[in-house]
XYZ file of C-alpha atoms in Angstrom:
194
model
C -12.390 0.776 24.830
C -9.608 -1.709 24.153
C -7.179 -0.105 26.626
C -9.726 -0.444 29.433
C -9.730 -4.205 29.012
C -5.959 -4.568 29.509
C -3.671 -2.718 31.854
C -0.983 -0.467 30.415
C 2.045 -2.711 31.170
C 0.439 -5.595 29.247
C -0.286 -3.373 26.250
C 3.311 -2.127 26.367
C 4.579 -5.721 26.502
C 2.653 -6.407 23.308
C 4.051 -3.265 21.681
C 7.538 -4.443 22.607
C 6.737 -7.861 21.123
C 5.693 -6.151 17.880
C 8.966 -4.190 17.913
C 10.812 -7.461 18.407
C 8.949 -8.909 15.436
C 9.983 -5.919 13.292
C 13.653 -6.444 14.185
C 13.304 -10.131 13.394
C 12.073 -9.224 9.915
C 15.138 -6.985 9.431
C 17.575 -9.722 10.438
C 15.745 -12.455 8.519
C 16.106 -10.327 5.386
C 19.801 -9.853 6.174
C 20.165 -13.642 6.476
C 18.286 -14.082 3.203
C 20.773 -11.774 1.516
C 23.696 -13.539 3.162
C 22.716 -17.157 2.559
C 20.522 -17.032 -0.546
C 22.259 -14.264 -2.490
C 25.710 -15.184 -1.098
C 26.448 -11.588 -0.069
C 28.666 -11.947 3.002
C 28.340 -9.118 5.539
C 31.354 -6.898 6.104
C 32.704 -6.214 9.625
C 30.676 -2.996 9.915
C 27.568 -4.904 8.812
C 28.240 -7.489 11.525
C 28.559 -4.706 14.105
C 25.206 -3.326 12.966
C 23.746 -6.800 13.507
C 25.197 -6.712 17.023
C 23.275 -3.470 17.554
C 20.062 -5.092 16.298
C 20.612 -8.160 18.496
C 21.208 -5.974 21.560
C 17.974 -4.103 20.756
C 16.210 -7.475 20.493
C 17.534 -8.503 23.922
C 16.206 -5.275 25.468
C 12.805 -5.884 23.880
C 12.839 -9.512 25.076
C 13.449 -8.237 28.609
C 10.490 -5.854 28.320
C 8.250 -8.633 27.014
C 9.231 -11.088 29.760
C 9.742 -8.810 32.762
C 7.594 -5.849 31.835
C 8.741 -2.332 30.953
C 11.689 -1.130 33.016
C 13.744 2.049 32.668
C 16.997 0.098 32.353
C 15.504 -2.063 29.570
C 14.701 1.107 27.666
C 18.182 2.416 28.500
C 19.728 -0.729 27.004
C 17.498 -0.331 23.956
C 18.569 3.299 23.477
C 22.286 2.575 23.969
C 22.102 -0.354 21.537
C 20.329 1.775 18.940
C 22.836 4.618 19.362
C 25.694 2.127 18.923
C 24.073 0.660 15.799
C 23.314 4.107 14.385
C 26.924 5.213 14.923
C 28.261 2.132 13.126
C 25.748 2.526 10.285
C 26.550 6.231 9.946
C 30.256 5.366 9.809
C 29.584 2.981 6.936
C 27.365 5.490 5.144
C 30.107 8.114 5.463
C 32.661 5.707 3.957
C 30.559 5.301 0.826
C 29.486 8.898 0.160
C 32.994 9.869 -0.916
C 32.954 10.321 -4.707
C 34.479 7.346 -6.502
C 33.967 4.978 -3.573
C 31.776 2.045 -4.589
C 28.916 1.038 -2.290
C 29.020 -2.271 -0.439
C 26.350 -4.810 -1.349
C 23.105 -4.416 -3.236
C 20.536 -1.714 -2.674
C 17.000 -2.283 -1.419
C 14.374 0.206 -2.604
C 17.109 2.627 -3.643
C 19.162 2.547 -0.425
C 21.849 0.156 0.779
C 21.504 -2.008 3.887
C 23.691 0.282 5.991
C 21.535 3.286 5.104
C 18.394 1.337 6.009
C 20.106 0.256 9.217
C 20.759 3.894 10.118
C 17.106 4.771 9.424
C 15.994 1.777 11.525
C 18.209 2.679 14.487
C 17.070 6.318 14.434
C 13.457 5.072 14.328
C 14.145 2.847 17.344
C 15.591 5.819 19.230
C 12.556 7.988 18.430
C 9.979 5.288 19.240
C 11.727 4.355 22.489
C 11.858 8.010 23.498
C 8.107 8.238 22.903
C 7.525 5.083 24.978
C 9.481 6.644 27.840
C 6.970 9.511 27.919
C 4.096 7.190 28.870
C 3.381 7.671 32.593
C 2.532 4.837 34.973
C 4.025 2.058 32.893
C 6.401 0.655 35.500
C 3.801 -0.637 37.942
C 1.699 -3.658 37.051
C -1.880 -3.791 38.316
C -1.451 -7.192 39.949
C 2.009 -6.590 41.428
C 3.548 -9.427 39.417
C 5.893 -8.358 36.671
C 7.545 -11.528 35.334
C 5.497 -13.567 32.865
C 7.081 -16.958 32.185
C 7.402 -18.152 28.615
C 4.741 -20.825 29.184
C 2.151 -18.236 30.213
C 2.746 -15.866 27.293
C 0.132 -15.752 24.506
C 0.899 -18.050 21.570
C 1.888 -15.251 19.192
C 4.284 -13.792 21.794
C 5.810 -17.262 22.379
C 6.331 -17.531 18.632
C 7.986 -14.095 18.438
C 10.243 -14.922 21.412
C 11.247 -18.294 19.940
C 12.033 -16.817 16.528
C 13.990 -14.007 18.195
C 16.141 -16.423 20.183
C 16.748 -18.534 17.062
C 17.817 -15.432 15.123
C 20.202 -14.380 17.901
C 21.831 -17.834 17.928
C 21.955 -17.989 14.118
C 23.595 -14.570 14.009
C 26.260 -15.645 16.501
C 26.890 -18.884 14.612
C 27.083 -17.313 11.170
C 29.480 -14.628 12.437
C 31.704 -17.282 13.990
C 31.728 -19.326 10.774
C 32.431 -16.244 8.657
C 35.151 -14.669 10.812
C 36.490 -17.555 12.862
C 37.964 -16.609 16.211
C 39.928 -13.693 14.847
C 39.369 -10.461 12.941
C 36.910 -10.510 10.029
C 38.121 -9.747 6.511
C 37.418 -6.210 5.258
C 35.757 -7.562 2.138
C 34.799 -11.145 2.983
C 34.587 -13.594 0.111
C 34.430 -16.874 2.021
C 33.541 -18.396 5.358
C 36.828 -18.815 7.238
C 35.769 -21.935 9.132
C 34.229 -23.643 6.089
C 36.797 -22.876 3.390
C 40.440 -23.072 4.525
C 42.697 -20.132 3.719
C 45.166 -20.193 0.862
């Protein structure tokens, strides 16, 4: 069997790398909408991105250092934070007469998809926590340096770090060093205020 060839912590590292890849796809699509369609994210959208980035950091820790309870704890807290922010935004737009923010994707808006994604992260992480014996590696060495990771994992890690930096940079350019606009129409650091 496939699981007999690899020990459980290695398989779980790869599952975490796949989860990281899934979050990268979510944020790449958000960047596509922001930069290609010129749909600037609102402050609540930016907070949801913070939740996704924090989830990515927890997954990066699991990929590099192996599964740890506190990595999963960080993942769960980040997903709960993101879900709370997304649910807040959903609740703002279910009031009759309140227009939605942004375009919809497959019939739901980004913030609704974000809520579904964060709840999925919470459920999947809870299932991962039920796997026994995952915190002890077979060879006693838990840290795997970037240079020793498989090529596809190196690629996922590199893309993840680039997305985290791009997210920080785009938020800084959009909001500046102060509070973001409620309904942003311009990048504060690129287009001076009137």
